[in-house]
Coordinates of C-alpha atoms and ligand atoms in Angstrom, one line a residue:
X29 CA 6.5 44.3 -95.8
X30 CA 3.3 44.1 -93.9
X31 CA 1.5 42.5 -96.8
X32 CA 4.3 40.1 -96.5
X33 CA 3.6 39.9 -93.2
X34 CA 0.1 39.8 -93.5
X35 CA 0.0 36.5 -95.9
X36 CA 1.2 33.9 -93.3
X37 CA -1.0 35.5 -91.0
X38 CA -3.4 34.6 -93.0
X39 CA -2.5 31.5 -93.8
X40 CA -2.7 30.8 -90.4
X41 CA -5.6 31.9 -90.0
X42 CA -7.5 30.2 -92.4
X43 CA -5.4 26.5 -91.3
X44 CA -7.4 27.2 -88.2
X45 CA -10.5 27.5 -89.4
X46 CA -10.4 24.6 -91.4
X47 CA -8.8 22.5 -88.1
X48 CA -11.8 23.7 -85.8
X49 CA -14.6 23.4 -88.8
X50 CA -13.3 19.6 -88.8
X51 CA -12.9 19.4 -85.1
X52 CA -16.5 20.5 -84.4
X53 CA -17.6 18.1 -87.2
X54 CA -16.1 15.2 -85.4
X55 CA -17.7 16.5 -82.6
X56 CA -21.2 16.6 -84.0
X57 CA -20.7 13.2 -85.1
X58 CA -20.0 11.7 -81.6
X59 CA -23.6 11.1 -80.6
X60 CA -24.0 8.6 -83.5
X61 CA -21.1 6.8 -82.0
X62 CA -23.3 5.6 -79.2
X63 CA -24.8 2.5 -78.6
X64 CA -28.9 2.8 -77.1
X65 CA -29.4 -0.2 -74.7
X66 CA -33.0 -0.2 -73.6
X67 CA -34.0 -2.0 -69.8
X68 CA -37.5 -3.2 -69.2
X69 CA -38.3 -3.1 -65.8
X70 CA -40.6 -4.7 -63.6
X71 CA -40.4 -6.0 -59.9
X72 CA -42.7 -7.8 -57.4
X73 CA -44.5 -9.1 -59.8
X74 CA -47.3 -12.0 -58.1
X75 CA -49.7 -12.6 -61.2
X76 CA -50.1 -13.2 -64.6
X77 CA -53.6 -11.7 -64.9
X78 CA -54.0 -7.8 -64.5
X79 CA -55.0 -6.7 -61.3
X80 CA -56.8 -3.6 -59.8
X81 CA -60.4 -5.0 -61.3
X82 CA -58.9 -5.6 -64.8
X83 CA -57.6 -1.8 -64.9
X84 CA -54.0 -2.5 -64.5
X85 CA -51.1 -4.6 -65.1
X86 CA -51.1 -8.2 -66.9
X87 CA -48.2 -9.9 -68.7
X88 CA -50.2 -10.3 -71.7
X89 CA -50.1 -6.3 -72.1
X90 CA -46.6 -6.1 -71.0
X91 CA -45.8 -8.4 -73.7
X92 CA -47.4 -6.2 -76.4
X93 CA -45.4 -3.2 -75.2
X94 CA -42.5 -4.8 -74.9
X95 CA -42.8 -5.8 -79.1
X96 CA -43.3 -2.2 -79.8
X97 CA -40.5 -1.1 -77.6
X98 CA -38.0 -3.6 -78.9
X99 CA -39.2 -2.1 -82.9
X100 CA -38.0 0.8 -81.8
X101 CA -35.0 -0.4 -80.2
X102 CA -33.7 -3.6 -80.4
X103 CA -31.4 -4.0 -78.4
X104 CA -33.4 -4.4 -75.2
X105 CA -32.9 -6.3 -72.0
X106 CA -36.3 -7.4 -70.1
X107 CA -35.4 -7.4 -65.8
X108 CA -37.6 -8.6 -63.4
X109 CA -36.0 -7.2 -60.0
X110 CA -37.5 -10.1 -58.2
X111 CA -40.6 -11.4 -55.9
X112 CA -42.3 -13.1 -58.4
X113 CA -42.7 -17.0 -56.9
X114 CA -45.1 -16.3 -53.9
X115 CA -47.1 -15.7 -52.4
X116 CA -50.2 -15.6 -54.9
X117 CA -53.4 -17.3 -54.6
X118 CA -52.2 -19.4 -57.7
X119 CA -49.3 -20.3 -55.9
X120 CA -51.6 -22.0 -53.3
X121 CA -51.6 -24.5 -56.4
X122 CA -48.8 -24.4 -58.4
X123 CA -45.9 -23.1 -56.1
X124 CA -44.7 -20.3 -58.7
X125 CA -44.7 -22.7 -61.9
X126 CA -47.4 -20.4 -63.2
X127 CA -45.2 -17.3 -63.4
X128 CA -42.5 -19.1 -64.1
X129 CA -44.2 -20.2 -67.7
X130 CA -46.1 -16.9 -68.2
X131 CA -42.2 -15.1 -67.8
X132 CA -40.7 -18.4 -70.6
X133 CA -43.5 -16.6 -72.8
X134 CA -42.9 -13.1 -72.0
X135 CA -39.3 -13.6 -73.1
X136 CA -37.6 -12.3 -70.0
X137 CA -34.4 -11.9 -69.9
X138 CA -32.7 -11.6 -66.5
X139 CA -34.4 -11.8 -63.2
X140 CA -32.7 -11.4 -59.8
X141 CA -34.2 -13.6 -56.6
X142 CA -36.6 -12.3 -54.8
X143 CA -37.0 -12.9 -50.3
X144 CA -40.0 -14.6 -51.7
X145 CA -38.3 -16.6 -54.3
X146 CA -37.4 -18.8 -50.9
X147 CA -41.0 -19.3 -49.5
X148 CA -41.4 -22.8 -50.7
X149 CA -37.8 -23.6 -49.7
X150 CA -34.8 -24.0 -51.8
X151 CA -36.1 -27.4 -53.4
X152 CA -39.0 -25.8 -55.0
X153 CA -36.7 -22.6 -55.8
X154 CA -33.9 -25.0 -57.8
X155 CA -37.0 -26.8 -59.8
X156 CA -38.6 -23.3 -60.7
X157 CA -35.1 -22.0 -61.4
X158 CA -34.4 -25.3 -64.2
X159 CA -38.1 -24.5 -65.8
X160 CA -37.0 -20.8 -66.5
X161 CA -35.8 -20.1 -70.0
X162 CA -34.5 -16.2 -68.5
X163 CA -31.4 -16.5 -66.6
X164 CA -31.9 -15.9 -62.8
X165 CA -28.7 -13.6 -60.9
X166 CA -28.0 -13.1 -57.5
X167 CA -24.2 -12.8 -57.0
X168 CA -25.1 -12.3 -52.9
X169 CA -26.4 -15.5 -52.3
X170 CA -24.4 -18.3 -51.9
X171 CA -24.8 -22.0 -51.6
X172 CA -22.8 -23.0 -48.3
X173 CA -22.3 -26.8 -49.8
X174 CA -20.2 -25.4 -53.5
X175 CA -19.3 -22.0 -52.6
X176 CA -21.3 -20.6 -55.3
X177 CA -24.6 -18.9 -56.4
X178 CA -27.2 -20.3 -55.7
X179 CA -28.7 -22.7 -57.9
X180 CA -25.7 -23.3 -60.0
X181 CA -26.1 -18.9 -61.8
X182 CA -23.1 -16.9 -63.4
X183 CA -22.0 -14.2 -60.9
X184 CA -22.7 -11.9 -63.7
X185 CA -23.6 -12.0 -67.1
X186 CA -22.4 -10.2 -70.2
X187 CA -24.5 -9.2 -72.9
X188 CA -23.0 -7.4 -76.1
X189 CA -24.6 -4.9 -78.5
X190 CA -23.5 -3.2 -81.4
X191 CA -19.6 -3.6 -80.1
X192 CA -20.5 -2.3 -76.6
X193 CA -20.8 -4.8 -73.6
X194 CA -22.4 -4.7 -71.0
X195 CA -22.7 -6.9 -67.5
X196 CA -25.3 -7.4 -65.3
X197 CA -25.3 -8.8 -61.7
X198 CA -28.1 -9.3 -59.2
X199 CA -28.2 -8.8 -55.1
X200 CA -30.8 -10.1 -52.4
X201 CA -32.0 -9.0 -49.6
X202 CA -30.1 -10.3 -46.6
X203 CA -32.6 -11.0 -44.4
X204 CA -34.2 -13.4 -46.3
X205 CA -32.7 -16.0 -44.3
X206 CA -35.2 -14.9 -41.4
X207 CA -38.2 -13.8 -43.3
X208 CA -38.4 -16.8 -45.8
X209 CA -37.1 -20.6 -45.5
X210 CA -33.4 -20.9 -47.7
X211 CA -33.0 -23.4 -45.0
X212 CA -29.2 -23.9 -43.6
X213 CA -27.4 -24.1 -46.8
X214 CA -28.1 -20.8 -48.2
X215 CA -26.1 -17.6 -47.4
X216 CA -26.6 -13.9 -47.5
X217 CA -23.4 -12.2 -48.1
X218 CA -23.5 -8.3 -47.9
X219 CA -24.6 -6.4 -50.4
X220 CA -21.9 -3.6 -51.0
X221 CA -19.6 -6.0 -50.6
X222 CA -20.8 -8.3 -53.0
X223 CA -21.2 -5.3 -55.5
X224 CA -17.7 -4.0 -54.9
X225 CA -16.1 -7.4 -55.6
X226 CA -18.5 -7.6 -58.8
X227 CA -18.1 -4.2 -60.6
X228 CA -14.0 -4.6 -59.5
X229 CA -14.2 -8.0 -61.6
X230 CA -16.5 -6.8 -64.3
X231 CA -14.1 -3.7 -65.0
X232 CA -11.1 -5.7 -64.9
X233 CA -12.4 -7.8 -67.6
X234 CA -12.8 -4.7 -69.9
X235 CA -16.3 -4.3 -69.6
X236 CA -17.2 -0.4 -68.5
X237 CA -21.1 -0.4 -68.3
X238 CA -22.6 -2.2 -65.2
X239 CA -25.8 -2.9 -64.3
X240 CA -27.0 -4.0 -60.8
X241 CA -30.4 -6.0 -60.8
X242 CA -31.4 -5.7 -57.2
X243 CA -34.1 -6.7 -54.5
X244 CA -33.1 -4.9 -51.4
X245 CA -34.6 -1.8 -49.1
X246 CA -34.0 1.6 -51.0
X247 CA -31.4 2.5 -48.1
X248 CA -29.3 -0.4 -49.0
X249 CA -29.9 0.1 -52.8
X250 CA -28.3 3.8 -52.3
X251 CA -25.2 2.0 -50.2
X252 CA -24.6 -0.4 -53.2
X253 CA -24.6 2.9 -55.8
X254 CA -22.5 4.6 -53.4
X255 CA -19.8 1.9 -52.5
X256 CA -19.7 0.1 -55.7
X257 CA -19.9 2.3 -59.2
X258 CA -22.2 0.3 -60.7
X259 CA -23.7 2.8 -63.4
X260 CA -27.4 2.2 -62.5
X261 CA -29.8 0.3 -59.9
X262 CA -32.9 -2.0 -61.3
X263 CA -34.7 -2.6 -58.2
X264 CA -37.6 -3.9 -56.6
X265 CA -39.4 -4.8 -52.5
X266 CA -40.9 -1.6 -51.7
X267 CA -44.4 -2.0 -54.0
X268 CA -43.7 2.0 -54.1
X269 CA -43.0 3.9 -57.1
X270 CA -39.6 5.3 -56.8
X271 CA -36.7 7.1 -58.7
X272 CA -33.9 8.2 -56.5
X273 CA -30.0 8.5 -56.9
X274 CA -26.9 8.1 -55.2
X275 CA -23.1 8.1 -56.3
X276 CA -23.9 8.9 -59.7
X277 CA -26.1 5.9 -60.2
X278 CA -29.8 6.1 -60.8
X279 CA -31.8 3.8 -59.1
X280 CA -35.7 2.9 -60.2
X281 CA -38.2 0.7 -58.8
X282 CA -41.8 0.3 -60.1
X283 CA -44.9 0.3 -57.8
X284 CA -45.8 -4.2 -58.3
X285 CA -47.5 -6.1 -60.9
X286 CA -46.2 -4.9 -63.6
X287 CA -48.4 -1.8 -63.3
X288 CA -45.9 0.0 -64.6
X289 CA -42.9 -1.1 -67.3
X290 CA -39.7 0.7 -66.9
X291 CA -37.4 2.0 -69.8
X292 CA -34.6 3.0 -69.1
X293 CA -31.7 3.7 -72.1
X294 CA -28.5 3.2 -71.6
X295 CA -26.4 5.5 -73.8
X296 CA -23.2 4.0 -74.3
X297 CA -20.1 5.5 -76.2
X298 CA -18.8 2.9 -78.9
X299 CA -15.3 4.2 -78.4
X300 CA -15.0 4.2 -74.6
X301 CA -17.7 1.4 -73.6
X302 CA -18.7 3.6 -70.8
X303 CA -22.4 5.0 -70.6
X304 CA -22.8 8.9 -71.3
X305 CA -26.0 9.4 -70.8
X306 CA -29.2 7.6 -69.3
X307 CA -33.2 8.7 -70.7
X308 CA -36.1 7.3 -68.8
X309 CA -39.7 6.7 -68.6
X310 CA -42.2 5.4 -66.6
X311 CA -45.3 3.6 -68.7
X312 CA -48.5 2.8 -67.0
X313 CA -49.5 -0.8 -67.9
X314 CA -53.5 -0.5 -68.5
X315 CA -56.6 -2.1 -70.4
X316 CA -55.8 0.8 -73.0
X317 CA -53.2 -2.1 -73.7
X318 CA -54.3 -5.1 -75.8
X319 CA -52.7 -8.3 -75.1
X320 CA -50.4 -9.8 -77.0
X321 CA -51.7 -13.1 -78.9
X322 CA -49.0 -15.4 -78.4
X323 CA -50.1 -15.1 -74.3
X324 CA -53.5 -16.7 -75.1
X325 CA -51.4 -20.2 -74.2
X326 CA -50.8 -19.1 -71.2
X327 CA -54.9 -18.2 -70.6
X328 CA -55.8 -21.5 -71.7
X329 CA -53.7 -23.6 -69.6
X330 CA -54.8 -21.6 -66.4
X331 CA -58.0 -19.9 -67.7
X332 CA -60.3 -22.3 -65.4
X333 CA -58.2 -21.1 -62.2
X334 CA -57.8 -17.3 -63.1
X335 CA -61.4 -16.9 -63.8
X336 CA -63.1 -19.2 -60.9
X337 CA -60.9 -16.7 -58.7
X338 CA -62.1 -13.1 -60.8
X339 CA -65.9 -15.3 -59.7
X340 CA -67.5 -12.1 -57.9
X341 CA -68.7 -13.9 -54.4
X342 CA -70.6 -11.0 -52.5
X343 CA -69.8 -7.5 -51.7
X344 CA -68.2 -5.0 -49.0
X345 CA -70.1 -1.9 -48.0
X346 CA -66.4 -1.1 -46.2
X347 CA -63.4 -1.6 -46.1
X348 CA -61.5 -5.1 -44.8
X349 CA -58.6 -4.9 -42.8
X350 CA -56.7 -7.6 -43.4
X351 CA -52.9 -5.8 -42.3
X352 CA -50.5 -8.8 -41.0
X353 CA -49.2 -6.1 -38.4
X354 CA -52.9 -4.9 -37.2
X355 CA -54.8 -8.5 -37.1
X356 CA -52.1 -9.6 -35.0
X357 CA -52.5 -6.8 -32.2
X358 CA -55.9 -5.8 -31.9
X359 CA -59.5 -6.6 -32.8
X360 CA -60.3 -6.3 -36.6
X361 CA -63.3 -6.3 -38.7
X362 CA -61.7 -9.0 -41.0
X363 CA -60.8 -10.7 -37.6
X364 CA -64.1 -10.8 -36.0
X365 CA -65.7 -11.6 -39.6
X366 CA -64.0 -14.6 -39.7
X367 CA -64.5 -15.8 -36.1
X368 CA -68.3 -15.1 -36.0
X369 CA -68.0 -17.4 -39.6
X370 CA -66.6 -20.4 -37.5
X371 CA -69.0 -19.9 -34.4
X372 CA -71.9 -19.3 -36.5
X373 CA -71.2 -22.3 -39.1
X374 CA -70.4 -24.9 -36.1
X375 CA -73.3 -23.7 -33.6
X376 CA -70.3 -23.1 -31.2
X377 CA -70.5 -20.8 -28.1
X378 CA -67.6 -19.1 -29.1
X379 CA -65.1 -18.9 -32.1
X380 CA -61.3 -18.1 -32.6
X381 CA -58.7 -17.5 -35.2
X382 CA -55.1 -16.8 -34.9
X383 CA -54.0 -14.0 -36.1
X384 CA -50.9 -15.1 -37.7
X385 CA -53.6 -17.6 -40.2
X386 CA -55.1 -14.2 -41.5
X387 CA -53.2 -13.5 -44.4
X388 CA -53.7 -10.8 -47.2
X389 CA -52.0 -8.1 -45.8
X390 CA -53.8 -5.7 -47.2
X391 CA -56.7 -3.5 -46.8
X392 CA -59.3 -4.8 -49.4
X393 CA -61.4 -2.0 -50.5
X394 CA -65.1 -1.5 -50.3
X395 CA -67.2 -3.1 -53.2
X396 CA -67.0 -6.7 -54.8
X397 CA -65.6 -9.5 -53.1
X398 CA -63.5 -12.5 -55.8
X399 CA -62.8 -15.8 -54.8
X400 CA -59.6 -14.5 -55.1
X401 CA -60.3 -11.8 -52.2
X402 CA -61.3 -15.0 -50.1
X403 CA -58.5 -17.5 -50.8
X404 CA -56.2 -14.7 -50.1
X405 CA -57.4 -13.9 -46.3
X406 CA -57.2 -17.5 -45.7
X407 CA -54.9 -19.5 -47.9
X408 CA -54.1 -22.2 -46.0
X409 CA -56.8 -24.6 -46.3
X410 CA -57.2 -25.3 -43.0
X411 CA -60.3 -26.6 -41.4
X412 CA -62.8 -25.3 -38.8
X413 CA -63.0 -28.0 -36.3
X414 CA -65.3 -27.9 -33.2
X415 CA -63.7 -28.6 -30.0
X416 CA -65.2 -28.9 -26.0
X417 CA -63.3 -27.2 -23.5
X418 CA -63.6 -26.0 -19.9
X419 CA -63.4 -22.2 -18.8
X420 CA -60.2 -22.8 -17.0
X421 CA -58.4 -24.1 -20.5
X422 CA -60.3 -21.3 -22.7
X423 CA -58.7 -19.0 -20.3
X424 CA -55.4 -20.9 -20.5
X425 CA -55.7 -20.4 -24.2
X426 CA -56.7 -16.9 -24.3
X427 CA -54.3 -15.8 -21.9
X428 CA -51.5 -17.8 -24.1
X429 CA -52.4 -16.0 -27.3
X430 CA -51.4 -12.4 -25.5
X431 CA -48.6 -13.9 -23.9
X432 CA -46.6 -12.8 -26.6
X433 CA -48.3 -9.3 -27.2
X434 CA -45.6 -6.6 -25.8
X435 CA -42.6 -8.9 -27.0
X436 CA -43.1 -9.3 -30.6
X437 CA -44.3 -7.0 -33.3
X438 CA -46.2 -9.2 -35.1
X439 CA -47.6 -12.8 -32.9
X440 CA -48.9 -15.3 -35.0
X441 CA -50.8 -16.8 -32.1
X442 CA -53.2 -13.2 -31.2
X443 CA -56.4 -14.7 -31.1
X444 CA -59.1 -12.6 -32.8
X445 CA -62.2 -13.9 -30.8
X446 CA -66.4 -14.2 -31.3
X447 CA -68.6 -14.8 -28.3
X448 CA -65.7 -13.4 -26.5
X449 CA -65.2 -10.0 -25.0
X450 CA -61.8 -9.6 -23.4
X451 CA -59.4 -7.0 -21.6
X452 CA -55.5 -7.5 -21.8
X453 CA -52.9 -5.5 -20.5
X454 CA -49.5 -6.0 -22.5
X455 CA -47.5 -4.6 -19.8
X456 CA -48.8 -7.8 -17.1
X457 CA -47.0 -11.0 -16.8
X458 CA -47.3 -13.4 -19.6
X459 CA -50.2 -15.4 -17.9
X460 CA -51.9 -12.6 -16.2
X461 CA -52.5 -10.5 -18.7
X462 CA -56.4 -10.8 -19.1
X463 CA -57.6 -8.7 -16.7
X464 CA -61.6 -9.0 -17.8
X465 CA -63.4 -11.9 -19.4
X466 CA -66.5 -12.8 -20.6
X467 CA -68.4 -15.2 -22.7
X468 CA -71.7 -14.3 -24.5
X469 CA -72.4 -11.5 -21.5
X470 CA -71.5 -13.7 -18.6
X471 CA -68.6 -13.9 -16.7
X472 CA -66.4 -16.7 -17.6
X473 CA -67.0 -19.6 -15.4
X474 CA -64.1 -21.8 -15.3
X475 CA -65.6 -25.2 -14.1
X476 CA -68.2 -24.6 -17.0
X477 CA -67.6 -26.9 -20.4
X478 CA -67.9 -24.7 -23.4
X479 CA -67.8 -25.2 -27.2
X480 CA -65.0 -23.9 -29.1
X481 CA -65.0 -23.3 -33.3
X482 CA -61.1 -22.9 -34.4
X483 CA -58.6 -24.0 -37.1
X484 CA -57.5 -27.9 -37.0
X485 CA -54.3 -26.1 -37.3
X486 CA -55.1 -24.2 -33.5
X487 CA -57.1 -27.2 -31.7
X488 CA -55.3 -30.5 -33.3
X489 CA -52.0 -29.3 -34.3
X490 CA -51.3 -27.0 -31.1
X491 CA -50.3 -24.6 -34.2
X492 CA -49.1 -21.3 -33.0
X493 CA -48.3 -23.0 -29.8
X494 CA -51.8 -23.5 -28.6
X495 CA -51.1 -27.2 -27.2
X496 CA -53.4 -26.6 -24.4
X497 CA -56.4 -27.2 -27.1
X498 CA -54.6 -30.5 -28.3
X499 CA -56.3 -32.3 -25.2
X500 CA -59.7 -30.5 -25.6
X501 CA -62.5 -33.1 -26.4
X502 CA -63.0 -33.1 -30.6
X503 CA -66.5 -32.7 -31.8
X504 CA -66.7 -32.2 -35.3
X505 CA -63.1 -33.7 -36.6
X506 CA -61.0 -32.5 -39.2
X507 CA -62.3 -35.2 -41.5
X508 CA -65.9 -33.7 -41.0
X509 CA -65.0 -30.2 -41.2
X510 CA -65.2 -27.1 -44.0
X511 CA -62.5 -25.5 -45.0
X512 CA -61.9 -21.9 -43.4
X513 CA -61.7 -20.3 -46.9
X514 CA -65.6 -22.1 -47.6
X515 CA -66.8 -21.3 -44.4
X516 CA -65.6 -17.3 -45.0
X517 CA -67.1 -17.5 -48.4
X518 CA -70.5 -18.6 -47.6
X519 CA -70.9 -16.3 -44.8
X520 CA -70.1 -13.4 -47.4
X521 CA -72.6 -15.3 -50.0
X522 CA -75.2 -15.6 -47.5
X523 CA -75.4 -11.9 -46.5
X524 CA -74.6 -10.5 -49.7
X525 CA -73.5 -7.7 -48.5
X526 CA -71.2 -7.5 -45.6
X527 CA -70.1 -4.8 -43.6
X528 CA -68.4 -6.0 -40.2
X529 CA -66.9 -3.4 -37.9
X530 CA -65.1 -4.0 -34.8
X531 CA -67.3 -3.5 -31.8
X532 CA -64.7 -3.5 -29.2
X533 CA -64.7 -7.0 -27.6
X534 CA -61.4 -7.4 -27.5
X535 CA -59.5 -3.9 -25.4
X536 CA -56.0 -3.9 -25.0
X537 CA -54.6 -1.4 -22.1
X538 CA -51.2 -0.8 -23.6
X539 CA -52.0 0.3 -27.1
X540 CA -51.0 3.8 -26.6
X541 CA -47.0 3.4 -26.1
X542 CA -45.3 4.9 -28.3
X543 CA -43.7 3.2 -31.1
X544 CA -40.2 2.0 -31.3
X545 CA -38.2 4.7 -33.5
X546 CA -36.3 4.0 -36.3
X547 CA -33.5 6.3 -35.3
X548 CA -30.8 4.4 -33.6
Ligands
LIG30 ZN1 -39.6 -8.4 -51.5

């Protein structure tokens, strides 16, 4: 009886054994029922040619990773999480069309718009956007005339490998319509909005893996993750290496051009379509890199440009502060270089530059100066005119470019000065707000006639709202006159080696307020 009893027991046994040794088979087997999709990433990406003195960066090398990575796994999707049009030095020249060809031959696959995409205006954008062999995305901005994307782009796009699909969408930053110039038709819509409406759509069709191509501030990146369910974040704008995560979704952003790739895989279950998994790493781009071949076209057809800019000029014993923020507030050294370089070149009494014309943004480091260092402080082309004006209108003109000091973060029209030593007090009257004045050690003596070296942009345009200077009596025209980036370059070539520091000639009263906070 009990060996009777025993048998089935037995049997039992041993039909569960053989259903869990399959069971855990199966299971074994699931991870080869996954799909790998690799992402390249890069973002804010402004040349072709490496940067950091050679050391860094450059598409060329990118390209040769990219090969190796796609051996490996091939089924890779290339991103470019936008900024890539301006501003550049090169785009001084070719408005972006030089990225746009160096990204045809880089085989990108996807990039989302960039603010920057816009600084030439949508015109410029559209023509870039038909040269481009990738597809661009940005579901968020909309074309007020056909209700659409912008530039006639997919909402989304689907991409399938090895049975798995996968779609991709791309968002902007809304305030591009301030800080660039979409002009009237473009719109901004919200991004979590936008995203919500997109991943609802994408699911809807079937498709469980979603990617969200983005150029917007971290903050808003981790609302989109949050609000939407996208599965992970390829982003860009910060210039700051970052790896963060919200809702679930991972979001990455590389440092800027393309000194770092991105992969990210994608695991993705075959039988659900869903990712499972997501591996990462973050590859440093550097001269240890060789360039890809096929990229020499690319160096031919803008070789003469890329190396008359990498021409070494002259040399820095410190650093330059060229900062938008600080050159438009107070006295810099890059500020004062470049006024003593109009006085000096036009035998002017005195010499000014608005602040706003000082580009860059940046503080350029101590040792060489490029062309390309030059071109990027002043890109404009502008002239240095020489203009005769009384002390009553130079104080007019000074006292205009504070006027705007305590209201505005960042005035355009802050005059950095030479043969000038003022004090302003921000917290005076627009008008009033010099409160000392002198030119070349003297007092200022308004019935006095005075020589003034400045931009054709300041004196003959009234640019930056300086139209007291239109009236001022012209004595070297613009037709006469150096450009400002020539005039900055031989001053550097004639010294050799510079080294300006600010010497206090231009004080400002209210500098020690506290900043706004962030906080609300
Ligand atoms: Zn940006």
């Amino acid at each position: 009886m009990r060996i009777d009893r025993v048998a089935p027991r037995r049997f039992v046994l041993t039909v569960i054994i053989v259903l869990v040794a399959v069971l855990s088979l199966s299971a074994q087997q699931k991870p080869d029922c996954t799909v790998r999709v690799t992402l390249l990433q890069v973002n804010d990406v402004y040349q072709f040619a490496p940067v950091d003195e050679g050391t860094r960066g450059g598409l060329a090398r990118l390209l040769t990773l990219k090969k190796a990575i796609q051996k490996e796994s091939p089924n890779t999707l290339f991103l470019l999480s936008g900024d890539t049009i301006s501003p550049s030095v090169e785009s001084i020249t070719y408005k972006g069309a030089q990225m746009i060809d160096a990204w045809n031959l880089a085989q990108l696959d996807y990039s989302t718009l960039g603010n920057h995409e816009f600084d030439f205006g949508p015109d410029v954008l559209r023509q870039r956007m038909q040269e481009s062999k990738f597809k661009w995305l940005a579901a968020n901005v909309i074309d007020k005339k056909t209700g659409k994307p912008f530039g006639d782009t997919q909402p989304y796009a689907v991409r399938e490998f090895d049975g798995v699909k996968v779609a991709i969408f791309g968002l902007t930053l809304e305030e591009t319509k301030i800080t660039s110039r979409p002009g009237p038709d473009v719109d901004f819509l919200n991004p979590c909005e936008t995203a919500r409406k997109m991943v609802k759509e994408i699911h809807a069709n079937g498709i469980k893996t979603v990617i969200a191509l983005t150029h917007l501030s971290m903050s808003e990146d981790k609302e989109v993750a949050r609000c939407s369910g996208v599965d992970v974040i390829i982003g860009g704008h910060e210039h700051t290496l970052l790896e963060s995560s919200s809702g679930g979704a991972p979001i990455f952003k590389m440092t800027a051009d393309a000194r770092e790739l991105g992969q990210i895989d994608l695991n993705i279950s075959k039988n659900s379509g869903a990712v499972e998994s997501i591996d990462w790493k973050i590859i440093p781009v550097t001269n240890k890199t060789p360039d890809d071949p096929q990229f020499a076209a690319i160096n031919r057809k803008y070789g003469a440009l890329i190396k008359e800019l990498s021409r070494v000029v002259g040399r820095t014993s410190v650093d330059l502060d060229a900062r938008s923020a600080v050159g438009r507030n107070q006295e810099t050294n890059v500020g004062d270089l470049i006024a003593d370089a109009f006085r000096a070149s036009t035998r002017a009494d005195v010499g000014l530059m608005n602040g706003g014309s000082i580009r860059a943004d940046e503080i350029i480091s101590a040792g060489p100066l490029t062309r390309r260092d030059v071109l990027s402080i002043l890109p404009f082309k502008n002239k240095v005119v020489k203009v005769e004006l009384s002390g009553a209108s130079l104080r007019e003109a000074l006292e205009h470019g504070v006027a705007r000091s305590a209201e505005d973060a960042e005035p355009g029209r802050f005059p950095q000065v030479s043969g000038i030593r003022f004090t302003f007090d921000g917290r005076r009257p627009p008008g009033s707000r010099i409160v000392d004045l002198s030119i070349n050690g003297k007092p200022l003596d308004e019935k006095r006639m005075y020589t003034l070296a400045t931009s054709d942009y300041v004196a003959i345009d009234g640019g930056d709202g300086y139209a007291m200077l239109k009236t001022a009596r012209v004595l070297i025209p613009r037709e006469r006159a150096q450009f400002d980036s020539d005039v900055l370059q031989a001053a550097i070539v004639t010294k050799k080696v510079i080294a300006p520091k600010t010497d206090g000639r231009i004080k400002r009263l209210d500098q020690n307020q506290k900043p706004k906070s962030d906080c609300p």
